[in-house]
Tab-separated table of C-alpha atoms and ligand atoms in Angstrom:
chain	number	residue	atom	x	y	z
A	1	MET	CA	-2.161	15.336	27.494
A	2	SER	CA	-4.286	16.350	24.506
A	3	SER	CA	-6.971	13.946	23.636
A	4	GLN	CA	-5.213	13.130	20.589
A	5	GLU	CA	-2.035	12.292	22.358
A	6	GLU	CA	-4.219	10.285	24.764
A	7	LYS	CA	-6.114	8.580	22.006
A	8	LYS	CA	-2.717	7.611	20.501
A	9	LYS	CA	-1.304	6.255	23.735
A	10	MET	CA	-4.246	4.197	24.147
A	11	GLY	CA	-4.042	2.890	20.756
A	12	ARG	CA	-0.436	1.549	21.348
A	13	VAL	CA	0.058	-2.428	21.608
A	14	SER	CA	0.922	-3.384	25.265
A	15	GLU	CA	3.012	-6.290	25.930
A	16	LEU	CA	0.256	-7.882	27.726
A	17	GLN	CA	-1.917	-7.657	24.465
A	18	LEU	CA	0.744	-9.089	22.300
A	19	LYS	CA	1.505	-11.948	24.566
A	20	GLU	CA	-2.212	-12.775	24.348
A	21	ALA	CA	-2.329	-12.718	20.990
A	22	ILE	CA	1.006	-14.849	20.248
A	23	ALA	CA	-0.798	-17.346	22.830
A	24	ASN	CA	-3.671	-17.723	20.615
A	25	PHE	CA	-2.190	-18.718	17.203
A	26	ASN	CA	-1.188	-22.260	16.105
A	27	TYR	CA	2.542	-21.531	16.520
A	28	PHE	CA	5.333	-24.281	17.236
A	29	GLY	CA	8.390	-23.899	19.369
A	30	ARG	CA	10.301	-21.834	21.671
A	31	LEU	CA	9.871	-17.960	20.836
A	32	LYS	CA	13.087	-16.579	20.746
A	33	ALA	CA	12.634	-12.935	19.553
A	34	CYS	CA	9.528	-10.753	19.135
A	35	GLU	CA	10.141	-7.010	17.289
A	36	PRO	CA	8.218	-4.390	15.530
A	37	PHE	CA	8.885	-4.826	11.835
A	38	GLY	CA	8.744	-3.084	8.555
A	39	SER	CA	7.448	0.456	7.435
A	40	GLY	CA	3.804	0.160	6.944
A	41	HIS	CA	1.672	2.969	7.844
A	42	ILE	CA	-1.354	1.350	8.872
A	43	ASN	CA	-0.961	-1.912	11.076
A	44	ASP	CA	0.866	-2.854	13.757
A	45	THR	CA	3.530	-5.474	12.123
A	46	TYR	CA	5.780	-7.611	14.583
A	47	ARG	CA	8.126	-10.472	13.368
A	48	LEU	CA	8.326	-13.493	15.782
A	49	THR	CA	11.119	-15.893	15.806
A	50	PHE	CA	10.692	-19.413	17.156
A	51	GLU	CA	13.128	-21.988	17.518
A	52	ILE	CA	12.020	-25.171	16.699
A	53	GLY	CA	14.068	-28.088	17.477
A	54	ASP	CA	16.456	-29.421	14.421
A	55	MET	CA	14.578	-26.983	12.021
A	56	GLY	CA	16.313	-23.972	13.829
A	57	ASP	CA	14.680	-20.806	13.597
A	58	VAL	CA	11.446	-19.998	11.836
A	59	CYS	CA	10.132	-16.663	11.593
A	60	VAL	CA	6.203	-15.593	11.388
A	61	ILE	CA	4.743	-12.308	10.946
A	62	LEU	CA	1.925	-11.111	13.349
A	63	GLN	CA	-0.161	-8.008	12.609
A	64	ARG	CA	-2.570	-5.919	14.654
A	65	MET	CA	-5.014	-4.815	12.261
A	66	ASN	CA	-6.014	-1.043	12.327
A	67	ARG	CA	-9.575	-1.170	13.952
A	68	GLU	CA	-9.889	2.752	12.903
A	69	ILE	CA	-9.306	2.246	9.273
A	70	PHE	CA	-10.842	-1.445	8.727
A	71	LYS	CA	-14.129	-1.520	10.230
A	72	LYS	CA	-14.880	-5.067	8.927
A	73	PRO	CA	-12.012	-7.166	9.789
A	74	VAL	CA	-13.740	-10.535	9.462
A	75	GLU	CA	-15.059	-9.700	6.083
A	76	LEU	CA	-11.354	-8.052	5.155
A	77	MET	CA	-9.751	-11.521	6.053
A	78	GLU	CA	-12.319	-13.356	4.078
A	79	ASN	CA	-11.042	-11.464	0.918
A	80	ILE	CA	-7.504	-12.368	1.855
A	81	VAL	CA	-8.176	-15.905	2.467
A	82	GLY	CA	-10.316	-16.078	-1.017
A	83	VAL	CA	-7.549	-14.070	-2.906
A	84	THR	CA	-4.458	-16.024	-1.475
A	85	SER	CA	-6.287	-19.350	-2.200
A	86	HIS	CA	-6.926	-18.397	-5.784
A	87	LEU	CA	-3.368	-17.414	-5.968
A	88	ARG	CA	-2.003	-20.455	-4.616
A	89	LYS	CA	-3.749	-22.586	-7.087
A	90	LYS	CA	-2.410	-20.540	-10.046
A	91	ILE	CA	1.278	-20.538	-8.557
A	92	ILE	CA	1.222	-24.512	-8.020
A	93	LYS	CA	-0.161	-24.739	-11.486
A	94	ALA	CA	2.825	-22.582	-13.173
A	95	GLY	CA	5.339	-25.038	-10.724
A	96	GLY	CA	5.973	-21.876	-8.450
A	97	ASP	CA	6.615	-22.048	-4.741
A	98	PRO	CA	3.346	-21.390	-2.888
A	99	GLU	CA	4.892	-20.866	0.481
A	100	ARG	CA	6.854	-17.950	-0.999
A	101	GLU	CA	4.923	-16.484	-3.717
A	102	THR	CA	1.877	-15.354	-1.918
A	103	LEU	CA	0.785	-14.694	1.492
A	104	ASN	CA	0.017	-17.770	3.699
A	105	VAL	CA	-2.366	-17.030	6.371
A	106	ILE	CA	-1.591	-18.984	9.725
A	107	LEU	CA	-4.808	-19.712	11.502
A	108	ALA	CA	-5.729	-18.976	14.888
A	109	LYS	CA	-6.240	-21.815	17.609
A	110	ASP	CA	-9.867	-21.809	16.892
A	111	GLY	CA	-9.450	-22.458	13.514
A	112	LYS	CA	-10.131	-18.825	12.523
A	113	ALA	CA	-7.918	-16.831	10.177
A	114	TYR	CA	-7.661	-13.977	12.552
A	115	TYR	CA	-7.907	-13.805	16.659
A	116	VAL	CA	-10.055	-11.231	18.485
A	117	ASP	CA	-8.293	-10.152	21.823
A	118	SER	CA	-9.950	-9.339	25.283
A	119	MET	CA	-9.909	-5.815	23.986
A	120	GLY	CA	-12.117	-6.250	20.943
A	121	GLU	CA	-8.882	-5.922	18.614
A	122	TYR	CA	-8.314	-8.353	15.621
A	123	TRP	CA	-4.901	-9.985	15.117
A	124	ARG	CA	-3.494	-12.149	12.047
A	125	SER	CA	-0.704	-13.939	11.099
A	126	PHE	CA	1.628	-14.992	7.902
A	127	LYS	CA	3.886	-17.163	6.998
A	128	TYR	CA	7.193	-15.133	6.792
A	129	ILE	CA	8.743	-14.681	3.195
A	130	THR	CA	12.110	-15.999	3.504
A	131	GLU	CA	15.234	-14.431	1.923
A	132	ALA	CA	13.325	-11.839	0.676
A	133	THR	CA	13.478	-8.077	1.371
A	134	SER	CA	10.942	-5.059	0.944
A	135	TYR	CA	12.505	-1.753	-0.229
A	136	ASP	CA	11.404	2.077	0.899
A	137	LEU	CA	13.415	3.102	-1.716
A	138	VAL	CA	14.830	1.835	-5.237
A	139	GLU	CA	18.532	0.767	-4.458
A	140	LYS	CA	18.824	-1.127	-8.031
A	141	PRO	CA	16.865	-0.028	-11.078
A	142	GLU	CA	16.415	-3.775	-12.081
A	143	ASP	CA	14.558	-4.433	-8.940
A	144	PHE	CA	11.954	-1.678	-9.572
A	145	TYR	CA	11.562	-3.286	-13.028
A	146	GLU	CA	11.055	-6.737	-11.421
A	147	SER	CA	8.509	-5.390	-8.935
A	148	ALA	CA	6.659	-4.092	-12.015
A	149	VAL	CA	6.600	-7.356	-13.737
A	150	ALA	CA	5.438	-8.586	-10.379
A	151	PHE	CA	2.547	-6.266	-9.671
A	152	GLY	CA	1.563	-6.537	-13.421
A	153	HIS	CA	1.254	-10.203	-13.127
A	154	PHE	CA	-0.625	-10.034	-9.827
A	155	GLN	CA	-3.289	-8.093	-11.463
A	156	ARG	CA	-3.301	-10.577	-14.353
A	157	MET	CA	-3.618	-13.584	-11.957
A	158	LEU	CA	-6.576	-11.963	-10.483
A	159	ALA	CA	-8.221	-11.405	-13.618
A	160	ASP	CA	-10.343	-14.291	-13.402
A	161	TYR	CA	-11.157	-13.606	-9.738
A	162	PRO	CA	-15.216	-13.354	-8.984
A	163	ALA	CA	-14.870	-9.687	-8.101
A	164	GLU	CA	-18.510	-9.664	-6.765
A	165	THR	CA	-17.219	-11.906	-3.816
A	166	LEU	CA	-15.047	-9.005	-2.799
A	167	HIS	CA	-15.701	-6.969	0.129
A	168	GLU	CA	-15.323	-3.056	-0.096
A	169	THR	CA	-12.818	-3.010	2.817
A	170	ILE	CA	-12.146	1.118	2.667
A	171	GLU	CA	-15.470	2.815	1.023
A	172	GLY	CA	-14.325	4.726	-2.129
A	173	PHE	CA	-10.666	4.205	-1.458
A	174	HIS	CA	-9.416	5.751	-4.554
A	175	ASP	CA	-12.291	7.979	-5.524
A	176	THR	CA	-10.414	10.668	-5.852
A	177	LYS	CA	-13.260	13.064	-6.283
A	178	ALA	CA	-14.630	12.098	-2.882
A	179	ARG	CA	-11.379	12.232	-1.557
A	180	LEU	CA	-11.371	16.082	-2.615
A	181	ARG	CA	-14.816	16.460	-1.234
A	182	ALA	CA	-13.207	15.199	2.245
A	183	PHE	CA	-10.345	17.361	1.882
A	184	LYS	CA	-12.373	20.299	1.456
A	185	GLU	CA	-14.364	19.277	4.662
A	186	ALA	CA	-10.947	18.790	6.534
A	187	VAL	CA	-10.038	22.481	5.691
A	188	GLU	CA	-13.179	23.886	6.518
A	189	LYS	CA	-13.414	22.241	9.890
A	190	ASP	CA	-9.875	23.082	10.806
A	191	VAL	CA	-9.753	21.095	14.030
A	192	CYS	CA	-6.100	21.615	14.839
A	193	GLY	CA	-5.892	25.424	13.616
A	194	ARG	CA	-3.354	24.279	11.125
A	195	ALA	CA	-4.797	25.390	8.098
A	196	ALA	CA	-3.364	29.083	8.024
A	197	SER	CA	0.341	27.764	7.997
A	198	VAL	CA	-0.295	25.759	4.866
A	199	GLN	CA	-2.376	27.673	2.842
A	200	LYS	CA	0.164	27.126	-0.172
A	201	GLU	CA	-0.330	23.370	-0.053
A	202	ILE	CA	-4.109	23.819	0.329
A	203	ASP	CA	-4.128	26.239	-2.740
A	204	PHE	CA	-1.993	23.493	-4.651
A	205	VAL	CA	-4.733	20.633	-3.767
A	206	LEU	CA	-7.499	23.162	-4.787
A	207	SER	CA	-5.987	24.280	-7.907
A	208	HIS	CA	-5.840	20.558	-9.439
A	209	GLU	CA	-9.469	19.651	-9.120
A	210	ASP	CA	-9.368	18.451	-12.846
A	211	THR	CA	-6.817	15.884	-11.686
A	212	ALA	CA	-9.329	14.530	-9.076
A	213	ASN	CA	-12.131	14.152	-11.890
A	214	VAL	CA	-10.257	12.516	-14.844
A	215	PHE	CA	-10.694	8.878	-13.582
A	216	GLY	CA	-14.327	9.276	-12.251
A	217	ASP	CA	-15.764	11.153	-15.612
A	218	LEU	CA	-14.245	8.599	-17.757
A	219	LEU	CA	-15.444	5.755	-15.943
A	220	GLU	CA	-18.971	7.483	-16.054
A	221	LYS	CA	-18.375	7.329	-19.434
A	222	GLY	CA	-17.681	3.872	-19.706
A	223	GLU	CA	-14.378	4.569	-21.213
A	224	LEU	CA	-12.683	2.592	-18.242
A	225	PRO	CA	-12.733	-1.318	-17.256
A	226	ILE	CA	-13.077	-2.068	-13.468
A	227	ARG	CA	-10.713	-5.039	-12.753
A	228	VAL	CA	-9.523	-6.542	-9.488
A	229	THR	CA	-6.500	-4.631	-8.219
A	230	HIS	CA	-4.541	-4.353	-5.345
A	231	ASN	CA	-4.865	-0.505	-4.753
A	232	ASP	CA	-1.537	-0.303	-2.720
A	233	THR	CA	1.187	-1.228	-4.778
A	234	LYS	CA	3.892	0.818	-3.241
A	235	LEU	CA	7.396	-0.728	-3.334
A	236	ASN	CA	7.408	-2.222	0.123
A	237	ASN	CA	4.421	-4.000	-0.616
A	238	ILE	CA	6.398	-6.390	-2.589
A	239	MET	CA	9.106	-8.560	-1.532
A	240	ILE	CA	12.177	-8.963	-3.545
A	241	ASP	CA	14.100	-12.229	-3.615
A	242	ASN	CA	17.516	-11.603	-2.312
A	243	THR	CA	19.174	-14.108	-4.653
A	244	THR	CA	17.333	-14.162	-7.837
A	245	ARG	CA	15.957	-10.369	-7.448
A	246	LYS	CA	12.716	-11.188	-8.836
A	247	GLY	CA	9.636	-9.535	-7.106
A	248	ILE	CA	8.782	-12.838	-5.321
A	249	CYS	CA	5.777	-11.703	-3.589
A	250	VAL	CA	2.671	-9.171	-3.421
A	251	ILE	CA	1.952	-8.611	0.130
A	252	ASP	CA	-0.291	-6.185	1.863
A	253	LEU	CA	-3.564	-7.376	0.730
A	254	ASP	CA	-5.947	-5.158	2.745
A	255	THR	CA	-7.319	-3.356	-0.367
A	256	VAL	CA	-7.480	-5.922	-2.783
A	257	MET	CA	-10.819	-4.782	-4.316
A	258	PRO	CA	-12.472	-3.864	-7.701
A	259	GLY	CA	-10.244	-0.778	-9.123
A	260	LEU	CA	-8.523	0.645	-11.781
A	261	ALA	CA	-5.440	-0.778	-13.760
A	262	MET	CA	-3.811	2.569	-13.823
A	263	ASN	CA	-4.134	3.540	-10.349
A	264	ASP	CA	-2.065	0.152	-9.432
A	265	PHE	CA	0.559	1.354	-11.906
A	266	GLY	CA	0.387	5.213	-10.580
A	267	ASP	CA	0.762	4.347	-6.860
A	268	SER	CA	3.824	2.405	-7.777
A	269	ILE	CA	5.537	5.194	-9.675
A	270	ARG	CA	4.375	7.774	-6.735
A	271	PHE	CA	6.360	5.959	-4.225
A	272	GLY	CA	9.253	3.878	-6.292
A	273	ALA	CA	10.040	6.378	-9.289
A	274	SER	CA	10.685	9.013	-6.666
A	275	THR	CA	14.481	10.225	-6.311
A	276	ALA	CA	13.712	10.608	-2.623
A	277	GLU	CA	11.910	8.650	0.350
A	278	GLU	CA	8.262	9.661	1.029
A	279	ASP	CA	8.855	11.895	3.858
A	280	GLU	CA	12.133	13.331	2.308
A	281	GLN	CA	12.385	17.171	4.042
A	282	ASP	CA	14.865	18.414	1.634
A	283	LEU	CA	12.591	18.853	-1.466
A	284	SER	CA	15.395	19.766	-3.651
A	285	LYS	CA	16.130	15.886	-3.655
A	286	VAL	CA	12.558	14.850	-4.949
A	287	SER	CA	11.596	14.084	-8.269
A	288	CYS	CA	10.186	11.631	-10.964
A	289	SER	CA	12.821	9.582	-12.351
A	290	MET	CA	12.630	9.027	-15.929
A	291	GLU	CA	14.935	6.234	-16.118
A	292	LEU	CA	12.923	4.485	-13.429
A	293	PHE	CA	9.543	5.427	-14.895
A	294	GLU	CA	10.737	3.822	-18.252
A	295	LEU	CA	11.705	0.541	-16.422
A	296	TYR	CA	8.353	0.306	-14.555
A	297	VAL	CA	6.407	0.873	-17.679
A	298	LYS	CA	8.215	-1.931	-19.477
A	299	GLY	CA	7.953	-4.098	-16.462
A	300	PHE	CA	4.198	-3.554	-15.932
A	301	LEU	CA	3.115	-4.024	-19.127
A	302	GLU	CA	5.113	-7.073	-19.723
A	303	GLY	CA	3.535	-8.670	-16.409
A	304	CYS	CA	0.002	-7.407	-17.698
A	305	ALA	CA	0.828	-9.318	-20.795
A	306	GLY	CA	-1.545	-7.536	-23.159
A	307	SER	CA	-4.419	-7.255	-20.801
A	308	LEU	CA	-4.772	-3.759	-20.733
A	309	THR	CA	-6.849	-1.930	-23.177
A	310	ASP	CA	-5.628	0.814	-25.419
A	311	LYS	CA	-7.354	3.509	-23.147
A	312	GLU	CA	-5.580	1.942	-20.104
A	313	VAL	CA	-2.321	2.492	-21.380
A	314	GLU	CA	-2.607	5.481	-22.830
A	315	MET	CA	-4.117	6.676	-19.345
A	316	LEU	CA	-0.889	5.277	-17.347
A	317	PRO	CA	0.898	8.650	-16.983
A	318	MET	CA	-2.405	10.027	-15.491
A	319	GLY	CA	-2.657	7.160	-13.059
A	320	ALA	CA	0.874	8.260	-11.569
A	321	LYS	CA	-0.398	11.754	-11.347
A	322	VAL	CA	-3.660	11.051	-9.908
A	323	MET	CA	-2.320	8.506	-7.013
A	324	THR	CA	0.300	10.878	-6.171
A	325	TYR	CA	-2.124	13.830	-5.998
A	326	GLU	CA	-4.711	11.576	-4.099
A	327	CYS	CA	-2.010	10.456	-1.869
A	328	GLY	CA	-0.506	14.032	-1.173
A	329	MET	CA	-4.256	15.412	-0.441
A	330	ARG	CA	-4.771	12.344	1.985
A	331	PHE	CA	-1.529	13.114	3.941
A	332	LEU	CA	-2.238	16.769	3.895
A	333	ALA	CA	-6.097	16.215	5.216
A	334	ASP	CA	-4.597	13.956	8.016
A	335	TYR	CA	-2.347	16.822	8.988
A	336	LEU	CA	-5.469	19.136	9.019
A	337	GLU	CA	-7.374	16.270	10.995
A	338	GLY	CA	-4.274	15.746	13.772
A	339	ASP	CA	-2.547	12.769	12.178
A	340	HIS	CA	-5.328	10.033	12.969
A	341	TYR	CA	-4.963	7.940	9.995
A	342	PHE	CA	-1.204	7.419	8.970
A	343	LYS	CA	1.153	6.616	11.705
A	344	ILE	CA	3.403	9.436	11.932
A	345	HIS	CA	6.938	9.502	13.856
A	346	ARG	CA	7.807	13.053	14.288
A	347	GLU	CA	6.050	16.179	14.467
A	348	ASP	CA	4.737	17.525	10.898
A	349	HIS	CA	5.588	14.107	9.229
A	350	ASN	CA	2.207	14.000	7.330
A	351	LEU	CA	2.790	17.497	6.073
A	352	ASP	CA	6.324	16.774	5.065
A	353	ARG	CA	4.891	13.790	3.208
A	354	ALA	CA	2.175	15.909	1.684
A	355	ARG	CA	5.030	18.177	0.209
A	356	THR	CA	6.847	15.381	-1.371
A	357	GLN	CA	3.868	14.186	-3.028
A	358	PHE	CA	2.900	17.766	-4.394
A	359	LYS	CA	6.439	18.370	-5.647
A	360	LEU	CA	6.318	14.993	-7.701
A	361	VAL	CA	3.056	15.971	-9.322
A	362	ALA	CA	4.388	19.446	-10.424
A	363	ASP	CA	7.538	17.411	-11.760
A	364	MET	CA	5.287	14.850	-13.564
A	365	GLU	CA	3.598	17.992	-14.838
A	366	SER	CA	6.970	19.363	-16.129
A	367	LYS	CA	7.897	15.793	-17.936
A	368	TRP	CA	4.278	15.071	-19.286
A	369	ASP	CA	5.259	14.636	-23.026
A	370	THR	CA	8.210	12.696	-22.049
A	371	MET	CA	6.068	10.270	-19.885
A	372	ALA	CA	3.592	10.032	-22.582
A	373	GLU	CA	6.266	9.360	-24.979
A	374	ILE	CA	7.911	6.292	-22.917
A	375	VAL	CA	4.365	4.776	-22.636
A	376	ARG	CA	3.800	4.800	-26.710
A	377	LYS	CA	7.172	3.365	-27.346
A	378	TYR	CA	6.290	0.089	-24.883
A	379	ALA	CA	2.845	0.280	-26.154
A	380	ASN	CA	3.791	-0.202	-29.548
A	381	ALA	CA	6.661	-2.471	-28.934
B	1	ADP	P1	0.822	-2.146	6.473
B	1	ADP	O1	-0.541	-2.012	6.150
B	1	ADP	O2	1.323	-1.479	7.617
B	1	ADP	O3	1.702	-1.372	5.307
B	1	ADP	P2	1.834	-4.453	5.747
B	1	ADP	O4	1.272	-5.520	5.549
B	1	ADP	O5	2.307	-3.958	4.329
B	1	ADP	O6	1.573	-3.544	6.653
B	1	ADP	O7	3.345	-4.860	6.550
B	1	ADP	C1	4.339	-4.108	6.924
B	1	ADP	C2	5.761	-4.623	6.378
B	1	ADP	O8	5.956	-5.876	7.005
B	1	ADP	C3	5.713	-4.862	5.040
B	1	ADP	O9	6.151	-3.551	4.337
B	1	ADP	C4	6.790	-5.650	4.832
B	1	ADP	O10	8.133	-5.454	5.208
B	1	ADP	C5	6.749	-6.915	6.348
B	1	ADP	N1	5.999	-8.014	6.021
B	1	ADP	C6	4.698	-7.978	5.735
B	1	ADP	N2	4.282	-9.378	5.705
B	1	ADP	C7	5.314	-9.990	5.602
B	1	ADP	C8	5.275	-11.667	5.149
B	1	ADP	N3	4.503	-12.094	4.940
B	1	ADP	N4	6.904	-11.758	5.146
B	1	ADP	C9	7.851	-10.738	5.319
B	1	ADP	N5	7.707	-9.382	5.731
B	1	ADP	C10	6.678	-9.184	5.726
B	2	GN1	C1	-0.557	3.059	3.367
B	2	GN1	O1	-0.284	0.287	4.424
B	2	GN1	P1	0.729	0.974	3.835
B	2	GN1	O2	1.736	1.727	4.496
B	2	GN1	O3	1.472	0.024	2.826
B	2	GN1	C2	-1.963	3.418	2.548
B	2	GN1	C3	-1.731	3.579	1.195
B	2	GN1	C4	-0.804	5.020	0.733
B	2	GN1	C5	0.237	4.947	1.777
B	2	GN1	C6	1.383	6.030	1.474
B	2	GN1	C7	-4.955	1.182	3.865
B	2	GN1	O4	-0.335	2.165	2.905
B	2	GN1	O5	-3.236	4.260	0.956
B	2	GN1	O6	-0.725	5.254	-0.494
B	2	GN1	O7	0.160	4.242	2.909
B	2	GN1	N1	-2.877	2.675	2.993
B	2	GN1	C8	-4.132	2.584	3.383
B	2	GN1	O8	2.591	5.568	1.930
B	2	GN1	O9	-4.474	3.536	3.600
B	3	MG	MG1	2.299	-1.876	3.693
């Protein structure tokens, strides 16, 4: 077994570890089912089903947090408790349902927002958002529009959150310039000897240095405001209500930190406006749909309700390009480094993911004028 494989095996959740975690949260009823859940790339997520007397079945989410990525889990959970409490108050004030419209942390038996198991790993639990679905691909265009309204609204609800109290859970998370530096290092070290076989993809990244610099340069010139943003706004991080089809709840709050509005917009486009899944191997299926882009622009601007500056609005297409480029570069760096960051489910999975992102970047470049025109249309609406 290679050391990489060994590390991965060791990193798996054992049944014993799972049992220990379950026993240490404040759950009621008889445990009926426990299954791995969702298609997130980072944490180990389980759905537990409890049978509670006359109430019937009640589900909860249990997650083992990724210790390699989140080095300060206690601070991270402090962020989540702070942000969800803030959202809860706003939702109640607006007459909404705080049980379904924000994440709700279930406390561990010792009253903490997390449980540390005997292996030193951190677990947390959330109420399950019922009657709602998270999608890996847009099935109905209106769902994408609704997700845009919800992500825009999420950002707006956090506009008055004290940003200085938020911990930086991943340093330089969307510092694309720094990401490019890390990428170059991964190419240089080439620890798995994979670089020669992906020279075309490496060249694509290196030929787009200007894309890596755009936002950093504008920030230095003071032309962009820093806001409290989600930073991981892909479609499967929002729950769509099965009946009303509204974006009912924004989830995956690990990276809520000070950031740029365009990045939240852009990450949604990267994932949701693509005509294929993020890991599609047939690149002829991958493009950035202008129909979906337009729906998202409309929804996001409505959700933000006039809170964005003219410069931010003008830079929305750039947000889409930067986030797609950055994500492709991160996938490729992880491929070169031996797939230690993103969970993979097949050989070359991260390479496949990187390729879809670069195909999307090139496609966006060929549609640049159309994207700018669509944004202008809704900016002036
Ligand atoms: P990751 O960081 O690994 O992406 P997420 O927090 O996004 O982890 O969770 C993974 C998936 O689990 C989500 O995409 C969603 O499908 C599901 N999920 C997470 N939290 C909830 C919840 N409270 N209710 C219902 N489903 C959830
Ligand atoms: C990860 O956690 P998840 O699967 O929702 C990653 C994002 C990437 C995304 C690519 C903390 O998101 O930054 O854009 O994969 N999250 C983290 O699909 O790195
Ligand atoms: Mg997620």
